[in-house]
XYZ file of C-alpha atoms in Angstrom:
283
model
C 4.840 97.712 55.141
C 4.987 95.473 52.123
C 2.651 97.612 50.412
C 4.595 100.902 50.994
C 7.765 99.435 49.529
C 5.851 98.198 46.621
C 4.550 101.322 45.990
C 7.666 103.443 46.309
C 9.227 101.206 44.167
C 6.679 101.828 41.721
C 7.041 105.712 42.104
C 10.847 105.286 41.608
C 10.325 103.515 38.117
C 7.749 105.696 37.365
C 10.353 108.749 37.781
C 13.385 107.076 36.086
C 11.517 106.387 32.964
C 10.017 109.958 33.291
C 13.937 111.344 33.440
C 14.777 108.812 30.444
C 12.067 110.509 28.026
C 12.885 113.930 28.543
C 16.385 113.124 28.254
C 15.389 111.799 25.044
C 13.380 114.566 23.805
C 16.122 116.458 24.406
C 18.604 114.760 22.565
C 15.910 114.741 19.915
C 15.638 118.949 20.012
C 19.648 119.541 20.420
C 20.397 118.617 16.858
C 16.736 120.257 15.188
C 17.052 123.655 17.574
C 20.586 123.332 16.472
C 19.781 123.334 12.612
C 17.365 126.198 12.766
C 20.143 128.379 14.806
C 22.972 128.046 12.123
C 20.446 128.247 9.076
C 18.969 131.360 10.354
C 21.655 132.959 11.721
C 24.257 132.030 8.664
C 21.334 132.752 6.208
C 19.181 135.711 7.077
C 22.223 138.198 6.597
C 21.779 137.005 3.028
C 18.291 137.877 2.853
C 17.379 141.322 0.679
C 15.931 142.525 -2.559
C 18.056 141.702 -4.503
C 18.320 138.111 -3.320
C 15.148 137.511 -4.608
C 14.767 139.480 -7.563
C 18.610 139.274 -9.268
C 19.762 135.605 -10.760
C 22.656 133.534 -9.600
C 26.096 135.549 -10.080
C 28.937 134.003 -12.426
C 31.652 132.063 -10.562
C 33.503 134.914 -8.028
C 31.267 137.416 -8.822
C 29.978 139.641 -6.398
C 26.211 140.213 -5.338
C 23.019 138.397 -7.325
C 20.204 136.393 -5.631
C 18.229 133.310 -6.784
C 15.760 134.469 -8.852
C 16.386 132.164 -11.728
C 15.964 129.563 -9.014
C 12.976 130.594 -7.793
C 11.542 130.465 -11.375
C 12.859 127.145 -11.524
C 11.646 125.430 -8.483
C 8.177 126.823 -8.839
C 7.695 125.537 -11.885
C 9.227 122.129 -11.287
C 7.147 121.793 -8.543
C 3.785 122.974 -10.822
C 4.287 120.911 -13.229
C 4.656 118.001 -10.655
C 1.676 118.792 -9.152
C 0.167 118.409 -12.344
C 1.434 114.778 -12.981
C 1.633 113.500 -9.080
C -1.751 115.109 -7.571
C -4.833 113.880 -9.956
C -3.029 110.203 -9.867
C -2.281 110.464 -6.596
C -5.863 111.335 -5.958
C -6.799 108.654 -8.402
C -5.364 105.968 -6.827
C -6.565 106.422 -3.630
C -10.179 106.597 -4.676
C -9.762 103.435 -6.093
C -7.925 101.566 -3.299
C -10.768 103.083 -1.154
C -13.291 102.944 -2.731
C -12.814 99.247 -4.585
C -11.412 97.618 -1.720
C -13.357 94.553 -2.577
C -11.217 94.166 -5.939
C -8.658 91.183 -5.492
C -5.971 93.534 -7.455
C -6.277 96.516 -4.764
C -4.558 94.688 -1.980
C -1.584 94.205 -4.710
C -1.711 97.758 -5.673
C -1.668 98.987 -2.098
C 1.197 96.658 -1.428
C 3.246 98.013 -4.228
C 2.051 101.586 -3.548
C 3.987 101.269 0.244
C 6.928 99.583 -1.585
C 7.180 102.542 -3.888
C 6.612 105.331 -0.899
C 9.935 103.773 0.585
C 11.965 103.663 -2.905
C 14.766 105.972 -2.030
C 14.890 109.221 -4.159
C 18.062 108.498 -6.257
C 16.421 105.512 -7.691
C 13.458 107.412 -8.902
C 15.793 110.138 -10.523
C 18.295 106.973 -12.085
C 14.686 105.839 -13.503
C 13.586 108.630 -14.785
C 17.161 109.912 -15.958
C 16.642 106.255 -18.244
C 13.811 106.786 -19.207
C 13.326 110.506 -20.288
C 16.540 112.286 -19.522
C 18.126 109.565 -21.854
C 16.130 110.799 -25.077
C 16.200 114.149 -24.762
C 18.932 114.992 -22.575
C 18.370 117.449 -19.197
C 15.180 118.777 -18.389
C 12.495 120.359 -16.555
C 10.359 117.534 -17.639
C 12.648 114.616 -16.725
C 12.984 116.706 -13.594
C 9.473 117.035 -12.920
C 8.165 113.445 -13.532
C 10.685 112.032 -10.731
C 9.230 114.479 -8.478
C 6.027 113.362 -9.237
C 7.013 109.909 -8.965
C 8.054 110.798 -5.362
C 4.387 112.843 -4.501
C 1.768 109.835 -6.620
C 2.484 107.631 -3.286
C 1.935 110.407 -0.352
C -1.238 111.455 -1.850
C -2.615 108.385 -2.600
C -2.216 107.387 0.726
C -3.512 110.141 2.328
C -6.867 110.283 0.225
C -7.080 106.488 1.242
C -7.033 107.346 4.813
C -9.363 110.615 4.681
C -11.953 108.633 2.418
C -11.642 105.958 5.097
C -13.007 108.478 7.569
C -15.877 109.856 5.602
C -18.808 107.382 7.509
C -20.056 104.505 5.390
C -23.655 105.737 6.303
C -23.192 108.984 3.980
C -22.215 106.297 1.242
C -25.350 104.207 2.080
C -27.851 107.244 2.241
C -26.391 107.654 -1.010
C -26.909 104.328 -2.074
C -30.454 104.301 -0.946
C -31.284 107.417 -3.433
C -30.495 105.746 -6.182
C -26.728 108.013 -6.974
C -24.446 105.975 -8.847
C -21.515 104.535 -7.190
C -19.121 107.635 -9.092
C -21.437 110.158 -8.151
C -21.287 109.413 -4.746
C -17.490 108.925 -4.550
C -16.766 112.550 -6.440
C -19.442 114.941 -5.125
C -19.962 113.568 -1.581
C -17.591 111.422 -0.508
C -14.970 113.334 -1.796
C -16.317 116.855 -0.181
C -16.169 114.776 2.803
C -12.326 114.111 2.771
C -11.055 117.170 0.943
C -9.281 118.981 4.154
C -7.840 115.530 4.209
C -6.892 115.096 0.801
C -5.507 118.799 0.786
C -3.507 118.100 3.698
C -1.828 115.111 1.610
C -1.290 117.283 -1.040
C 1.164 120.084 1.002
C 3.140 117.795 2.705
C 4.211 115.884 -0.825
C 5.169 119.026 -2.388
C 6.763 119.646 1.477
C 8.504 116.520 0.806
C 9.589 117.514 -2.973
C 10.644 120.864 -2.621
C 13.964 119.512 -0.927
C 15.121 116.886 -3.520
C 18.182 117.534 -4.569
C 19.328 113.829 -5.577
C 16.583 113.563 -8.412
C 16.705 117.412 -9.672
C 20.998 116.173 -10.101
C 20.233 113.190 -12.312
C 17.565 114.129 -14.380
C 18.236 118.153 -14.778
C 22.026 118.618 -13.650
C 23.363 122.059 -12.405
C 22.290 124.856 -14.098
C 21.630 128.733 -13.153
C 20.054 129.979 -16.261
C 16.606 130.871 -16.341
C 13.751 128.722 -18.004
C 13.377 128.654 -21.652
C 11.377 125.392 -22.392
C 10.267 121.953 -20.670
C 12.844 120.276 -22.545
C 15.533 122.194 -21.046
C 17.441 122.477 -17.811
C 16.502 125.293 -15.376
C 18.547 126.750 -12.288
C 16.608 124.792 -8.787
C 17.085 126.170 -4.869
C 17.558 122.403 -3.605
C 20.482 121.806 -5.861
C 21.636 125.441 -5.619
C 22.202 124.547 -1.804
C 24.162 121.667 -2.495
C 26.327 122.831 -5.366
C 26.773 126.018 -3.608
C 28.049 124.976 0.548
C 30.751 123.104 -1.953
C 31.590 125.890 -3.637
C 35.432 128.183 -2.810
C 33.463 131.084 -3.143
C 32.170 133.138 -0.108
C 29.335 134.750 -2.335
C 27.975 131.440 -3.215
C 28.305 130.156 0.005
C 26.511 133.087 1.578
C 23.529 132.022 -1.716
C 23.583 128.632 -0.118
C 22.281 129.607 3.347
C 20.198 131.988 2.316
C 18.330 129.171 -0.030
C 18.429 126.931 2.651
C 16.709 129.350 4.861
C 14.293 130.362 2.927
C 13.579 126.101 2.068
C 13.579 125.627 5.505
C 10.640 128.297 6.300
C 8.702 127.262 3.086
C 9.203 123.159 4.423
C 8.345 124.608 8.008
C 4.983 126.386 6.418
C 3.930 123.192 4.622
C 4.294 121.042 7.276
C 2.360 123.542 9.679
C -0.393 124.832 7.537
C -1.663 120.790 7.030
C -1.904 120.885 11.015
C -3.786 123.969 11.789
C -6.279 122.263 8.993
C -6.550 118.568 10.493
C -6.859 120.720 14.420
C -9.905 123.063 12.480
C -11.486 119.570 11.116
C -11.150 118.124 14.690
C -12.878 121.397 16.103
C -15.481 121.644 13.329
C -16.450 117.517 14.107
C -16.464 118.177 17.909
């Protein structure tokens, strides 16, 4: 008798906590399923040719796309890629790789301060310390983006170098291969779904900053015409825009966030169907 009311007991917990968690989730989806709705249903009317091939319209007017923006973003996010991915990469070779050091478990420690630095600080540094000197730019831009990507990556290739098995590394060892050789041509082959994986969800994180792309590049919807100069960007097109008393840049604002909001989607998914491959391929 005792033993039946413990166990129902049990069964009743069990059930209440079960009710509790998908109540949760579902206060969790409301808001996201919520998000998706309005963006897609306020921005794919938006969505034609000419959206994508015209640039941004003058104040009032009528029609254009974000073409110019397009232009911009891409190559803000390039030439980020270019700074943020072989330090990135770098860095977490080293913090891997030379974990003995002393200095590595400083490095890592500032590398996790630095991941949580909020993204207006990076852009007030690098608004100091470029933007200052010669004035808006792609390049002032561009290095706070990669500012935001260097600590992503680098801890990503820590963790996927981490997995490679220290017996490849020893086998290695035992042929006589130098300690570099057998970091960059098998360890690394080892990691690189890994290491790629780190690599699209930083530029998944970047490709949203607005905050930075204000303080080192301000608004501007011209096209590009040098790294020292200010181009048009989708992010800050968005937020510049849903501001704006003008229905025609309004309707530019949800059609850039939509289109964000599928490339963010694809970054984020892409990186998944490659870690579930690496977990087939290992199985």
């Amino acid at each position: 008798m005792q033993l039946n009311k413990v166990l129902k007991k049990k069964i009743l917990i069990d059930k209440a906590f079960t009710i509790i968690l998908i109540c949760a989730m579902i206060i969790y989806l409301v808001p996201i399923i919520s998000i998706i709705y309005e963006t897609v249903s306020r921005g794919l009317p938006a969505l034609n040719l000419d959206f994508f091939t015209k640039p941004i319209p003058t104040a009032g007017e009528e029609g254009g796309g974000i073409a110019n923006a397009i232009q911009g973003t891409v190559i803000s996010i390039a030439l980020a890629s270019l700074i943020g991915i072989p330090v990135g990469i770098l860095s977490g070779i080293f913090l891997s790789e030379y974990r003995e050091l002393k200095i590595t478990s400083f490095i890592r420690f500032i590398n996790e301060v630095f991941h949580g630095i909020p993204s207006i600080i990076i852009g007030l540094f690098s608004f100091v310390l470029i933007s200052k000197r010669i004035g808006f730019s792609v390049l002032a831009a561009s290095f706070s983006l990669a500012l935001i990507m260097i600590p992503i990556v680098t801890i990503v290739t820590q963790e996927s170098l981490k997995m490679v098995p220290a017996t490849i590394r020893e086998a290695a060892f035992s042929l006589g291969i130098p300690k570099w050789k057998t970091t960059i041509f098998i360890v690394l082959r080892g990691a690189w779904q890994g290491i790629v994986t780190g690599i699209l969800l930083s530029i998944g994180r970047i490709i949203g900053e607005s905050a930075p792309i204000l303080v080192t590049m301000g608004f501007y919807r011209w096209w590009f015409s040098g790294l020292d100069r200010p181009v048009s960007n989708m992010a800050l097109n968005i937020f510049i825009f849903a501001m704006s008393p003008f229905q025609n840049w309004v309707r530019l604002a949800w059609g850039t966030a939509l289109v964000l909001l599928v490339l963010v989607l694809l970054l984020n998914i892409i990186p998944r169907l490659m870690m579930l491959r690496r977990e087939v391929r290992y199985e």
